[in-house]
Amino acid sequence: MRAIGLMSGTSLDGVDAALIETDGEAIEAFGPSLYRPYSEAERGLLRAALAAGTEITERSDRTGILGEAETLINQSHAETVENLLKMAGVRPSHVDVVGFHGQTVIHKPAIKLTVQLGDGPWLAERLGIAVVHDIRAADIEAGGQGAPVVPVFHRALAGAGKLPEPAAILNIGGVANVTWVGPGGDLNAFDTGPGNALLDDLMRARNGQEFDKDGEIARRGTTDKSVLYALLTSDFFAKKPPKSLDRFHFHEKALTAVAHLSTEDAASTLVDFTAATIALSVQHMKEAPKRWVVAGGGARNLAILAALRERIAVPVSTAEDMGWSIDALEAQAFAYLAVRSLKGLPNTYPSTTGVPTPVSGGVLAGPKSSSGNRMAVR
Ligand SMILES: Nc1ncnc2c1ncn2[C@@H]1O[C@H](COP(=O)(O)OP(=O)(O)OP(=O)(O)O)[C@@H](O)[C@H]1O
Ligand SMILES: CC(=O)N[C@H]1[C@@H]2OC[C@@H](O2)[C@@H](O)[C@@H]1O[C@H](C)C(=O)O
């Protein structure tokens, strides 16, 4: 099948879209990908929606700013798919499905609440392509964490890349998550802790920058070890998986703890917080990985990469070193997840989200103009 995946992550930087061909098991081909950054005003709207998201008690709540932000998510994702199709010279009728993650505004698995802004039926109608959306809901409903959901794709990549077993595939987005792939496709996955979100928010507050490009500012600083050790005492790190995080889980504590430091030292300390918590995640794996592969924007932060390599004794490669994409990998994952959802194949497992039995998940929306029975809910 030919599928397009769409991701707008916790960093609020933009929309990633990617085309792949897959049967839901093997990745048959990687197609083109496209990144559509949010403007400063759009980021402001999304930040306000995330702030409003903390008050959501009903999944369907789209009042006020949440509704405005959902319109932005719908429009920006539709445009990105249309531009990707133009770029690839592919007609909508030649795409089998779109996997639409949407924008997470709140994630609280303990109360079975996860909300991704984005209207799947609207997008299906606008594009004239079937859309699989709300991919986390069924897992959460069945008692899982609802995240991470990309491990099945990481497993397919690990197999295709002939990585040694066990291997770890790490995504450093706003939050960081890891997938351990062992012999026979054995999986173990969880969120490790912060990714770039703390660092991004520090940069914005201190000097109005969106992020610390290439980790330059952090590399000029010195880590405050007592602050770092204090941050590492959070219960989250010793907690056994399954576990997943809301973007703001560490914010108050971490940003307060570095408030007295220079921007360079604060950035260096937050970089080490991300790297140390990733390295600590090995305690929850059956066996230490023989190789790590890093994707997500954090793979472009040289300070994070250096801090990881200091703490992890085995080779740490980037997705690009493997011939994969650093930036489009999550979008590719949502294309893959959508195809698996169409085929009823499991996307989440007890060992990835803690769901009691494997779940496929995803809600299918079809354009009204297409064959009548395409609308179905799984
Ligand atoms: N050249 C770079 N140097 C340093 N950091 C970078 C660079 N490019 C991207 N980043 C970081 O990566 C972030 C974006 O990463 P990514 O797109 O993987 O996150 P996301 O998908 O939004 O998050 P998540 O995976 O948590 O949903 C930026 O906010 C920035 O912190
Ligand atoms: C609720 C939510 O959106 N979680 C994101 C976030 O960003 C990284 C990490 O936390 C991961 O658990 C998840 O995203 C990826 C795509 C996942 O579910 O696999």
Coordinates of C-alpha atoms and ligand atoms in Angstrom, one line a residue:
M1 CA 0.0 0.0 0.0
R2 CA 1.0 3.6 -0.6
A3 CA 0.5 5.6 2.6
I4 CA 1.2 9.1 3.9
G5 CA 2.0 9.7 7.5
L6 CA 1.6 13.0 9.3
M7 CA 3.1 14.2 12.6
S8 CA 2.9 17.4 14.6
G9 CA 4.9 16.6 17.7
T10 CA 5.3 18.0 21.2
S11 CA 8.1 20.5 20.0
L12 CA 5.4 22.5 18.2
D13 CA 7.9 23.2 15.4
G14 CA 5.9 22.1 12.4
V15 CA 4.2 19.4 10.4
D16 CA 6.2 16.4 9.0
A17 CA 4.6 14.5 6.2
A18 CA 6.1 11.4 4.6
L19 CA 5.1 8.8 2.0
I20 CA 6.0 5.1 2.3
E21 CA 5.1 1.9 0.6
T22 CA 4.4 -1.0 3.0
D23 CA 2.3 -4.1 3.4
G24 CA 2.1 -3.4 7.1
E25 CA 5.0 -5.7 7.8
A26 CA 8.0 -4.8 5.7
I27 CA 8.9 -1.2 4.6
E28 CA 8.9 -1.7 0.8
A29 CA 10.0 1.9 -0.1
F30 CA 10.6 5.3 1.4
G31 CA 9.0 8.0 -0.6
P32 CA 9.6 11.8 -0.4
S33 CA 8.9 13.7 2.8
L34 CA 8.0 17.4 3.5
Y35 CA 8.3 19.6 6.5
R36 CA 6.0 22.6 6.9
P37 CA 7.2 24.8 9.8
Y38 CA 4.7 26.7 11.9
S39 CA 4.9 30.5 11.8
E40 CA 5.7 32.3 15.1
A41 CA 1.9 33.3 15.3
E42 CA 0.9 29.6 14.7
R43 CA 3.3 28.4 17.4
G44 CA 1.8 31.0 19.8
L45 CA -1.7 29.6 19.1
L46 CA -0.5 26.0 19.7
R47 CA 1.2 27.0 22.9
A48 CA -2.0 28.6 24.1
A49 CA -3.9 25.5 23.1
L50 CA -1.5 23.3 25.1
A51 CA -2.0 25.6 28.1
A52 CA -5.8 25.3 27.7
G53 CA -5.4 21.6 27.2
T54 CA -4.3 21.2 30.9
E55 CA -7.9 22.0 31.8
I56 CA -9.6 19.5 29.4
T57 CA -11.8 16.9 31.2
E58 CA -13.8 15.8 28.1
R59 CA -11.9 14.4 25.1
S60 CA -14.3 16.1 22.7
D61 CA -13.8 19.6 24.2
R62 CA -12.9 22.0 21.4
T63 CA -14.1 25.2 23.0
G64 CA -12.3 28.5 22.4
I65 CA -8.7 28.3 21.6
L66 CA -8.8 24.5 21.2
G67 CA -11.2 24.9 18.3
E68 CA -9.0 27.6 16.7
A69 CA -5.9 25.4 17.1
E70 CA -7.7 22.4 15.6
T71 CA -8.6 24.5 12.5
L72 CA -4.9 25.3 12.2
I73 CA -3.9 21.6 12.6
N74 CA -6.5 20.6 9.9
Q75 CA -5.5 23.3 7.4
S76 CA -1.8 23.0 7.8
H77 CA -1.9 19.2 7.5
A78 CA -4.1 19.3 4.5
E79 CA -1.8 21.8 2.7
T80 CA 1.3 19.7 3.6
V81 CA -0.2 16.6 2.1
E82 CA -1.3 18.5 -1.0
N83 CA 2.2 19.9 -1.5
L84 CA 3.8 16.5 -0.9
L85 CA 1.6 14.9 -3.5
K86 CA 2.5 17.7 -6.0
M87 CA 6.1 17.3 -5.2
A88 CA 5.9 13.5 -5.6
G89 CA 3.8 13.7 -8.8
V90 CA 1.2 11.4 -7.1
R91 CA -2.6 11.7 -7.4
P92 CA -4.7 11.4 -4.3
S93 CA -6.5 8.4 -5.8
H94 CA -3.1 6.6 -5.8
V95 CA -2.7 6.9 -2.1
D96 CA -4.4 4.2 0.0
V97 CA -4.4 5.9 3.4
V98 CA -3.2 8.8 5.4
G99 CA -2.1 8.3 9.0
F100 CA -3.0 11.5 10.9
H101 CA -1.6 11.8 14.4
G102 CA -2.7 15.4 15.1
Q103 CA -1.4 17.6 17.9
T104 CA -1.3 16.3 21.5
V105 CA -2.6 18.9 23.9
I106 CA -2.9 16.7 27.0
H107 CA -1.7 13.2 27.8
K108 CA -2.8 11.7 31.2
P109 CA -3.0 7.9 30.8
A110 CA -3.7 7.5 34.6
I111 CA -7.1 9.1 34.0
K112 CA -7.5 7.5 30.5
L113 CA -7.2 10.9 28.9
T114 CA -5.2 11.7 25.8
V115 CA -6.3 14.4 23.3
Q116 CA -4.9 15.0 19.8
L117 CA -6.3 17.9 17.9
G118 CA -7.2 17.1 14.3
D119 CA -10.4 16.2 12.6
G120 CA -9.9 13.0 10.6
P121 CA -13.2 13.0 8.7
W122 CA -12.6 16.6 7.7
L123 CA -9.2 15.7 6.4
A124 CA -10.4 12.7 4.5
E125 CA -13.1 14.8 2.8
R126 CA -10.7 17.6 1.9
L127 CA -8.0 15.2 0.5
G128 CA -10.4 12.6 -1.0
I129 CA -8.2 9.9 0.7
A130 CA -9.1 7.6 3.6
V131 CA -7.6 8.8 6.9
V132 CA -6.7 6.8 10.0
H133 CA -6.7 9.1 13.0
D134 CA -7.0 9.0 16.8
I135 CA -4.4 6.3 16.9
R136 CA -3.8 6.4 20.7
A137 CA -7.5 6.2 21.9
A138 CA -8.2 2.5 21.7
D139 CA -5.0 1.7 23.5
I140 CA -5.7 4.1 26.4
E141 CA -9.3 2.8 26.6
A142 CA -8.1 -0.8 26.8
G143 CA -5.8 0.2 29.8
G144 CA -2.5 1.1 27.9
Q145 CA -0.4 4.2 28.2
G146 CA -1.5 5.3 24.7
A147 CA 2.2 5.9 24.0
P148 CA 4.7 5.3 22.6
V149 CA 3.1 4.0 19.5
V150 CA 6.0 4.0 17.0
P151 CA 7.8 0.9 18.4
V152 CA 6.3 -1.4 15.7
F153 CA 7.8 0.8 13.0
H154 CA 11.2 0.9 14.9
R155 CA 11.1 -2.9 14.9
A156 CA 10.6 -2.9 11.1
L157 CA 13.4 -0.4 10.7
A158 CA 15.7 -2.4 12.9
G159 CA 15.1 -5.6 10.9
A160 CA 15.6 -3.8 7.6
G161 CA 18.7 -2.1 8.8
K162 CA 20.1 -5.4 10.0
L163 CA 20.9 -3.9 13.4
P164 CA 22.6 -6.2 16.0
E165 CA 20.2 -7.6 18.6
P166 CA 19.4 -6.1 20.9
A167 CA 19.4 -2.6 19.5
A168 CA 17.8 0.6 20.8
I169 CA 16.0 3.1 18.6
L170 CA 15.7 6.4 20.3
N171 CA 13.5 9.4 19.4
I172 CA 14.5 12.7 20.9
G173 CA 11.6 15.0 20.2
G174 CA 10.0 17.3 22.8
V175 CA 9.9 14.2 25.0
A176 CA 12.2 11.2 24.4
N177 CA 11.1 7.6 23.9
V178 CA 13.1 4.5 23.3
T179 CA 12.3 1.1 21.6
W180 CA 14.5 -1.9 22.6
V181 CA 14.4 -4.5 19.8
G182 CA 15.6 -8.0 20.9
P183 CA 15.9 -11.4 19.2
G184 CA 12.9 -12.4 17.2
G185 CA 11.5 -8.9 17.2
D186 CA 11.0 -8.9 21.0
L187 CA 9.9 -5.4 21.9
N188 CA 10.2 -3.2 25.0
A189 CA 9.4 0.5 24.8
F190 CA 8.7 3.5 26.9
D191 CA 9.3 7.3 27.3
T192 CA 12.7 7.9 28.9
G193 CA 12.2 11.5 30.1
P194 CA 12.7 14.9 28.6
G195 CA 13.8 15.4 25.0
N196 CA 14.3 18.9 23.7
A197 CA 11.2 20.6 25.2
L198 CA 12.9 22.0 28.3
L199 CA 15.8 23.3 26.3
D200 CA 13.5 24.9 23.7
D201 CA 11.5 26.6 26.4
L202 CA 14.7 27.8 28.2
M203 CA 15.9 29.3 24.9
R204 CA 12.6 31.1 24.2
A205 CA 12.5 32.6 27.7
R206 CA 16.2 33.6 27.8
N207 CA 16.9 34.9 24.3
G208 CA 13.8 34.5 22.1
Q209 CA 15.3 31.6 20.1
E210 CA 13.2 28.6 19.1
F211 CA 15.9 26.1 20.0
D212 CA 19.7 25.8 20.6
K213 CA 20.9 25.3 17.1
D214 CA 23.4 22.3 17.0
G215 CA 23.6 22.6 20.8
E216 CA 26.0 25.5 20.4
I217 CA 24.9 27.4 23.6
A218 CA 24.9 24.2 25.7
R219 CA 28.4 23.3 24.5
R220 CA 29.7 26.6 25.8
G221 CA 28.3 25.9 29.3
T222 CA 29.2 23.8 32.3
T223 CA 26.6 21.4 33.9
D224 CA 25.7 22.2 37.5
K225 CA 26.0 18.7 38.9
S226 CA 24.0 19.3 42.1
V227 CA 21.1 20.6 40.0
L228 CA 21.4 17.6 37.7
Y229 CA 21.5 15.1 40.5
A230 CA 18.5 16.7 42.2
L231 CA 16.5 16.4 38.9
L232 CA 17.4 12.8 38.5
T233 CA 15.7 11.9 41.8
S234 CA 12.3 12.1 40.2
D235 CA 10.3 8.9 40.7
F236 CA 9.7 8.6 37.0
F237 CA 13.1 7.3 36.1
A238 CA 13.2 4.3 38.5
K239 CA 9.6 3.5 37.7
K240 CA 9.3 0.3 35.6
P241 CA 7.7 0.5 32.2
P242 CA 5.1 0.9 30.7
K243 CA 5.3 4.6 31.2
S244 CA 4.7 7.7 29.1
L245 CA 4.9 11.4 29.7
D246 CA 3.0 14.6 29.1
R247 CA 5.2 17.4 27.5
F248 CA 5.1 19.4 30.7
H249 CA 5.8 16.7 33.3
F250 CA 9.3 18.0 34.3
H251 CA 8.8 21.7 33.4
E252 CA 8.1 23.4 36.7
K253 CA 10.8 21.6 38.6
A254 CA 13.5 21.7 36.0
L255 CA 13.1 25.3 34.8
T256 CA 13.0 26.5 38.4
A257 CA 16.1 24.5 39.2
V258 CA 18.1 26.1 36.4
A259 CA 16.7 29.6 36.9
H260 CA 19.8 30.9 38.7
L261 CA 22.2 29.6 36.1
S262 CA 23.6 31.4 33.1
T263 CA 21.9 30.5 29.8
E264 CA 24.9 28.4 28.8
D265 CA 25.1 26.5 32.1
A266 CA 21.4 26.0 32.2
A267 CA 21.3 24.6 28.7
S268 CA 24.3 22.3 29.4
T269 CA 22.5 21.1 32.6
L270 CA 19.3 20.4 30.7
V271 CA 21.2 18.6 27.9
D272 CA 22.8 16.4 30.5
F273 CA 19.4 15.8 32.1
T274 CA 18.1 14.5 28.8
A275 CA 21.2 12.4 28.1
A276 CA 21.5 11.0 31.7
T277 CA 17.8 9.9 31.7
I278 CA 18.2 8.2 28.4
A279 CA 21.3 6.3 29.6
L280 CA 19.4 5.4 32.8
S281 CA 16.7 3.8 30.7
V282 CA 19.0 0.8 30.2
Q283 CA 18.0 -0.4 33.7
H284 CA 14.6 -1.2 32.3
M285 CA 15.8 -3.3 29.4
K286 CA 16.3 -7.1 29.4
E287 CA 19.8 -6.7 28.2
A288 CA 21.9 -3.6 27.3
P289 CA 21.7 -2.7 23.6
K290 CA 24.6 -3.4 21.4
R291 CA 23.9 -0.4 19.3
W292 CA 21.8 2.8 19.6
V293 CA 20.3 4.8 16.7
V294 CA 19.0 8.3 17.4
A295 CA 16.2 10.1 15.5
G296 CA 14.1 13.2 16.1
G297 CA 15.4 16.8 16.2
G298 CA 17.6 15.9 19.2
A299 CA 19.8 14.0 16.8
R300 CA 20.8 17.4 15.4
N301 CA 21.9 18.7 18.8
L302 CA 25.6 18.0 19.0
A303 CA 25.7 18.6 22.7
I304 CA 23.0 15.9 23.3
L305 CA 24.8 13.5 21.0
A306 CA 28.2 14.1 22.8
A307 CA 26.5 13.7 26.2
L308 CA 24.9 10.4 25.1
R309 CA 28.2 9.1 23.7
E310 CA 29.9 9.9 27.0
R311 CA 27.4 7.8 28.9
I312 CA 26.7 4.9 26.5
A313 CA 29.6 2.5 25.9
V314 CA 28.4 1.0 22.6
P315 CA 28.1 2.9 19.2
V316 CA 25.5 5.6 19.1
S317 CA 24.6 6.4 15.4
T318 CA 22.1 8.8 14.0
A319 CA 19.2 7.8 11.8
E320 CA 21.0 9.5 9.0
D321 CA 24.0 7.2 9.5
M322 CA 21.6 4.3 8.9
G323 CA 20.3 5.9 5.7
W324 CA 17.0 6.7 7.5
S325 CA 15.5 10.1 8.0
I326 CA 16.1 12.0 11.3
D327 CA 13.2 14.4 10.7
A328 CA 10.6 12.3 8.8
L329 CA 10.9 9.1 10.8
E330 CA 7.8 9.7 13.0
A331 CA 5.7 10.7 10.0
Q332 CA 6.8 7.5 8.2
A333 CA 5.8 5.7 11.4
F334 CA 2.3 7.0 11.3
A335 CA 2.0 5.9 7.6
Y336 CA 3.0 2.4 8.7
L337 CA 0.7 2.5 11.7
A338 CA -2.3 3.5 9.5
V339 CA -1.7 0.6 7.1
R340 CA -1.5 -1.8 10.1
S341 CA -4.7 -0.3 11.4
L342 CA -6.4 -0.9 8.1
K343 CA -5.3 -4.5 8.1
G344 CA -6.2 -5.0 11.7
L345 CA -2.6 -5.8 12.7
P346 CA -1.5 -4.9 16.2
N347 CA 0.2 -1.5 16.7
T348 CA 0.6 -1.6 20.5
Y349 CA 1.5 -4.5 22.8
P350 CA 1.8 -5.2 26.6
S351 CA 5.5 -4.6 26.2
T352 CA 5.2 -1.2 24.5
T353 CA 2.2 0.6 26.1
G354 CA 1.3 -1.9 28.8
V355 CA -2.1 -2.6 27.2
P356 CA -3.3 -6.0 28.5
T357 CA -3.6 -7.5 25.0
P358 CA -2.3 -6.3 21.6
V359 CA -4.4 -3.5 20.1
S360 CA -4.6 -2.2 16.5
G361 CA -6.4 1.1 17.2
G362 CA -7.0 4.0 14.9
V363 CA -10.3 5.3 13.6
L364 CA -10.9 5.1 9.9
A365 CA -12.6 8.0 8.1
G366 CA -13.3 7.8 4.4
P367 CA -14.3 10.6 1.9
K368 CA -18.1 10.6 1.5
S369 CA -17.6 10.5 -2.3
S370 CA -15.8 7.1 -2.1
S371 CA -17.4 3.7 -1.7
G372 CA -20.1 4.0 1.0
N373 CA -18.7 1.5 3.5
R374 CA -15.3 3.0 3.9
M375 CA -16.5 4.7 7.2
A376 CA -15.7 2.3 10.0
V377 CA -14.6 2.5 13.5
R378 CA -12.2 0.0 15.0
Ligands
LIG1 N1 19.9 21.8 14.2 C1 19.3 21.5 15.4 N2 20.1 21.7 16.5 C2 19.6 21.5 17.7 N3 18.3 21.1 18.0 C3 17.5 20.9 16.9 C4 18.0 21.1 15.6 N4 17.0 20.8 14.7 C5 15.9 20.4 15.5 N5 16.3 20.5 16.8 C6 15.4 20.2 18.0 O1 14.4 19.2 17.6 C7 13.1 19.7 18.0 C8 12.1 19.2 17.0 O2 12.2 17.8 17.1 P1 11.1 16.8 16.5 O3 10.5 17.4 15.3 O4 11.7 15.5 16.4 O5 10.1 16.9 17.7 P2 8.6 16.5 17.8 O6 8.3 15.5 16.7 O7 7.8 17.7 17.7 O8 8.5 15.9 19.2 P3 7.9 14.5 19.8 O9 8.7 13.4 19.2 O10 8.1 14.6 21.2 O11 6.4 14.4 19.5 C9 13.3 21.2 17.9 O12 12.3 21.8 18.7 C10 14.7 21.4 18.4 O13 14.7 21.4 19.8
LIG2 C1 1.1 11.6 23.9 C2 2.2 12.0 22.9 O1 1.9 12.6 22.0 N1 3.4 11.4 23.2 C3 4.5 11.6 22.2 C4 5.6 12.4 22.9 O2 6.6 12.6 22.0 C5 7.6 11.6 22.1 C6 7.0 10.7 23.2 O3 6.2 11.7 23.9 C7 6.1 9.6 22.6 O4 5.5 8.9 23.7 C8 4.9 10.2 21.8 O5 5.1 10.2 20.4 C9 5.6 9.2 19.7 C10 5.3 9.5 18.3 C11 5.0 7.8 20.0 O6 3.9 7.7 20.5 O7 5.6 6.8 19.7

